[in-house]
Amino acid sequence: LSRVVSVYCRCLAWCWLSDAGRETCVYPLPEPQDLFQASQMKFEDFQRDLRKLRKDLNACSAEMGKVCKLSSEENLQPFKDKMYTFLSQAKTELETQEKQLEETQKIFLELSVSFSVKPKAGEKEVSPNTFFSIWHEFSTDFKDHWKKQNKLMLQERVKMAEDCFKQAREKASYSVKPKHATGIVRLCTFYHS
């Protein structure tokens, strides 16, 4: 992995695609702690939470129906309209969340198949824990090597800059003196005067 990170950083720096080897360099992978948090998530927990919200929404709707049935017409507004708007919006948002969760789970399973990750023994599908634990370990190791490589590249850049500065200073310290008239040239100037 160390060699892969080294080649990766040097290629990026060579192509000027990143700040590899510079102080402004940004880690290119998801942070290990983000992958760890992702590994702790369970689709079943989200599904359970959405079922509870659906149950609470239905209970709220039933309560609204009771209140509307038992209230006189003069006391019904604006409660009925506002609650109807609220419940409609809540139902729409809940349905959107349910569809997004279903789609996310489908995409996650396709992703795990494309990376050839198999479910652990006793699991019927690959869990986020199984999938993201692997990537958490990889990202942690990659980040360690990334930091070392960037530090090394930064030191190399500093050394190159120092060498360039030293060469420029040495070039500037050469002194060019005017040539003194000697030999025949000197005699010629003596006779011409």
CSV table of C-alpha atoms in Angstrom, one decimal:
chain,number,residue,atom,x,y,z
A,1,LEU,CA,0.0,0.0,0.0
A,2,SER,CA,2.9,2.3,0.7
A,3,ARG,CA,4.2,2.0,-2.8
A,4,VAL,CA,0.7,2.6,-4.3
A,5,VAL,CA,0.3,5.8,-2.2
A,6,SER,CA,3.7,7.0,-3.2
A,7,VAL,CA,3.0,6.5,-7.0
A,8,TYR,CA,-0.4,8.0,-6.6
A,9,CYS,CA,0.9,11.1,-4.9
A,10,ARG,CA,3.7,11.6,-7.3
A,11,CYS,CA,1.5,11.1,-10.3
A,12,LEU,CA,-1.0,13.7,-9.0
A,13,ALA,CA,1.8,16.1,-8.2
A,14,TRP,CA,3.5,15.5,-11.6
A,15,CYS,CA,0.2,16.1,-13.5
A,16,TRP,CA,-0.6,19.2,-11.3
A,17,LEU,CA,-3.9,17.6,-10.5
A,18,SER,CA,-3.7,18.2,-6.7
A,19,ASP,CA,-1.6,19.8,-4.0
A,20,ALA,CA,0.2,16.5,-3.4
A,21,GLY,CA,3.4,17.2,-1.5
A,22,ARG,CA,2.2,20.7,-0.4
A,23,GLU,CA,0.9,22.0,2.9
A,24,THR,CA,-2.5,22.6,1.3
A,25,CYS,CA,-2.9,19.0,0.3
A,26,VAL,CA,-6.4,17.5,1.0
A,27,TYR,CA,-6.9,13.8,1.8
A,28,PRO,CA,-8.6,12.4,-1.3
A,29,LEU,CA,-10.6,9.6,0.3
A,30,PRO,CA,-13.5,9.6,2.8
A,31,GLU,CA,-12.2,10.2,6.3
A,32,PRO,CA,-11.8,7.0,8.3
A,33,GLN,CA,-14.2,8.2,11.0
A,34,ASP,CA,-16.9,8.9,8.4
A,35,LEU,CA,-16.5,5.3,7.1
A,36,PHE,CA,-16.6,4.0,10.7
A,37,GLN,CA,-19.9,5.9,11.3
A,38,ALA,CA,-21.3,4.5,8.1
A,39,SER,CA,-20.4,1.0,9.2
A,40,GLN,CA,-22.5,1.5,12.4
A,41,MET,CA,-25.7,2.2,10.4
A,42,LYS,CA,-28.3,-0.4,9.8
A,43,PHE,CA,-31.0,-0.3,7.2
A,44,GLU,CA,-33.3,-2.1,9.6
A,45,ASP,CA,-33.1,0.8,12.1
A,46,PHE,CA,-34.0,3.3,9.4
A,47,GLN,CA,-36.9,1.2,8.3
A,48,ARG,CA,-38.1,0.8,11.9
A,49,ASP,CA,-37.9,4.6,12.4
A,50,LEU,CA,-39.9,5.2,9.2
A,51,ARG,CA,-42.6,2.7,10.3
A,52,LYS,CA,-42.9,4.4,13.6
A,53,LEU,CA,-43.2,7.8,11.9
A,54,ARG,CA,-45.9,6.3,9.6
A,55,LYS,CA,-47.7,4.9,12.7
A,56,ASP,CA,-47.5,8.3,14.5
A,57,LEU,CA,-48.7,10.1,11.3
A,58,ASN,CA,-51.7,7.8,11.1
A,59,ALA,CA,-52.5,8.4,14.8
A,60,CYS,CA,-52.2,12.1,14.3
A,61,SER,CA,-54.5,11.9,11.3
A,62,ALA,CA,-57.1,9.9,13.3
A,63,GLU,CA,-56.9,12.4,16.2
A,64,MET,CA,-57.5,15.2,13.8
A,65,GLY,CA,-60.5,13.4,12.4
A,66,LYS,CA,-61.9,13.0,15.9
A,67,VAL,CA,-61.3,16.7,16.8
A,68,CYS,CA,-63.0,17.8,13.5
A,69,LYS,CA,-65.9,15.5,14.1
A,70,LEU,CA,-66.5,16.7,17.7
A,71,SER,CA,-65.9,20.4,17.1
A,72,SER,CA,-68.5,22.9,16.1
A,73,GLU,CA,-68.3,24.4,12.7
A,74,GLU,CA,-67.4,27.8,14.1
A,75,ASN,CA,-64.4,26.4,16.0
A,76,LEU,CA,-63.2,24.2,13.2
A,77,GLN,CA,-61.2,26.8,11.2
A,78,PRO,CA,-58.3,27.5,10.8
A,79,PHE,CA,-57.4,24.2,12.7
A,80,LYS,CA,-58.8,21.9,10.0
A,81,ASP,CA,-57.1,23.6,7.0
A,82,LYS,CA,-53.7,24.0,8.8
A,83,MET,CA,-53.7,20.4,10.0
A,84,TYR,CA,-54.8,19.1,6.7
A,85,THR,CA,-51.9,21.0,5.0
A,86,PHE,CA,-49.5,19.8,7.7
A,87,LEU,CA,-50.5,16.1,7.4
A,88,SER,CA,-50.4,16.2,3.6
A,89,GLN,CA,-46.9,17.6,3.6
A,90,ALA,CA,-45.8,15.1,6.3
A,91,LYS,CA,-47.2,12.2,4.3
A,92,THR,CA,-45.5,13.4,1.1
A,93,GLU,CA,-42.2,13.8,3.0
A,94,LEU,CA,-42.5,10.4,4.6
A,95,GLU,CA,-43.2,8.7,1.3
A,96,THR,CA,-40.2,10.4,-0.2
A,97,GLN,CA,-38.0,9.2,2.7
A,98,GLU,CA,-39.3,5.6,2.3
A,99,LYS,CA,-38.5,5.7,-1.5
A,100,GLN,CA,-35.1,7.1,-0.9
A,101,LEU,CA,-34.3,4.5,1.7
A,102,GLU,CA,-35.4,1.7,-0.6
A,103,GLU,CA,-33.4,3.1,-3.5
A,104,THR,CA,-30.3,3.6,-1.2
A,105,GLN,CA,-30.5,0.0,0.0
A,106,LYS,CA,-30.8,-1.2,-3.6
A,107,ILE,CA,-27.8,0.9,-4.7
A,108,PHE,CA,-25.8,-0.3,-1.7
A,109,LEU,CA,-26.4,-3.9,-2.5
A,110,GLU,CA,-25.4,-3.3,-6.2
A,111,LEU,CA,-22.3,-1.6,-5.0
A,112,SER,CA,-21.3,-4.5,-2.7
A,113,VAL,CA,-21.8,-6.9,-5.6
A,114,SER,CA,-19.6,-4.8,-7.8
A,115,PHE,CA,-16.8,-4.9,-5.1
A,116,SER,CA,-17.4,-8.6,-4.7
A,117,VAL,CA,-18.1,-8.2,-0.9
A,118,LYS,CA,-19.9,-11.3,0.4
A,119,PRO,CA,-22.2,-11.3,3.4
A,120,LYS,CA,-20.8,-12.6,6.7
A,121,ALA,CA,-21.9,-16.0,7.9
A,122,GLY,CA,-25.5,-15.8,9.2
A,123,GLU,CA,-26.3,-12.7,7.1
A,124,LYS,CA,-28.6,-12.9,4.1
A,125,GLU,CA,-27.3,-9.6,2.6
A,126,VAL,CA,-24.1,-7.6,3.0
A,127,SER,CA,-24.6,-5.2,5.8
A,128,PRO,CA,-23.1,-1.7,5.9
A,129,ASN,CA,-21.0,-2.9,8.8
A,130,THR,CA,-19.4,-5.6,6.7
A,131,PHE,CA,-18.9,-3.3,3.7
A,132,PHE,CA,-17.7,-0.1,5.4
A,133,SER,CA,-15.5,-1.9,8.0
A,134,ILE,CA,-13.3,-3.0,5.1
A,135,TRP,CA,-13.1,0.5,3.7
A,136,HIS,CA,-12.5,1.9,7.1
A,137,GLU,CA,-9.4,-0.2,7.6
A,138,PHE,CA,-8.2,0.7,4.1
A,139,SER,CA,-8.8,4.4,4.5
A,140,THR,CA,-7.0,4.4,7.9
A,141,ASP,CA,-3.9,2.7,6.4
A,142,PHE,CA,-4.1,4.8,3.3
A,143,LYS,CA,-4.3,8.0,5.3
A,144,ASP,CA,-1.2,7.0,7.4
A,145,HIS,CA,0.8,6.4,4.3
A,146,TRP,CA,-0.6,9.5,2.6
A,147,LYS,CA,0.6,11.7,5.5
A,148,LYS,CA,4.1,10.2,5.4
A,149,GLN,CA,4.3,10.5,1.6
A,150,ASN,CA,3.2,14.1,1.6
A,151,LYS,CA,5.6,14.9,4.4
A,152,LEU,CA,8.4,13.3,2.3
A,153,MET,CA,7.4,15.1,-0.8
A,154,LEU,CA,7.2,18.4,1.1
A,155,GLN,CA,10.7,17.9,2.4
A,156,GLU,CA,11.9,17.1,-1.2
A,157,ARG,CA,10.3,20.3,-2.5
A,158,VAL,CA,11.9,22.4,0.3
A,159,LYS,CA,15.3,20.8,-0.5
A,160,MET,CA,14.9,21.6,-4.2
A,161,ALA,CA,13.9,25.2,-3.4
A,162,GLU,CA,16.9,25.5,-1.1
A,163,ASP,CA,19.2,24.1,-3.8
A,164,CYS,CA,17.8,26.5,-6.5
A,165,PHE,CA,18.3,29.4,-4.1
A,166,LYS,CA,21.8,28.3,-3.3
A,167,GLN,CA,22.7,28.0,-7.0
A,168,ALA,CA,21.2,31.4,-7.8
A,169,ARG,CA,23.1,33.0,-5.0
A,170,GLU,CA,26.4,31.4,-6.1
A,171,LYS,CA,25.8,32.6,-9.7
A,172,ALA,CA,25.2,36.1,-8.3
A,173,SER,CA,28.4,36.0,-6.3
A,174,TYR,CA,30.6,35.7,-9.4
A,175,SER,CA,32.3,39.0,-10.0
A,176,VAL,CA,33.3,40.0,-13.5
A,177,LYS,CA,36.3,42.4,-13.5
A,178,PRO,CA,37.2,44.5,-16.5
A,179,LYS,CA,40.1,43.2,-18.4
A,180,HIS,CA,43.3,45.3,-17.9
A,181,ALA,CA,45.3,46.3,-20.9
A,182,THR,CA,48.4,44.2,-21.0
A,183,GLY,CA,51.1,43.3,-23.4
A,184,ILE,CA,50.9,44.8,-26.9
A,185,VAL,CA,47.7,46.6,-26.2
A,186,ARG,CA,49.4,48.5,-23.4
A,187,LEU,CA,52.3,49.5,-25.6
A,188,CYS,CA,50.0,50.7,-28.4
A,189,THR,CA,48.2,53.0,-26.0
A,190,PHE,CA,51.6,54.3,-24.7
A,191,TYR,CA,52.8,55.2,-28.2
A,192,HIS,CA,49.6,56.8,-29.3
A,193,SER,CA,49.6,59.2,-26.4
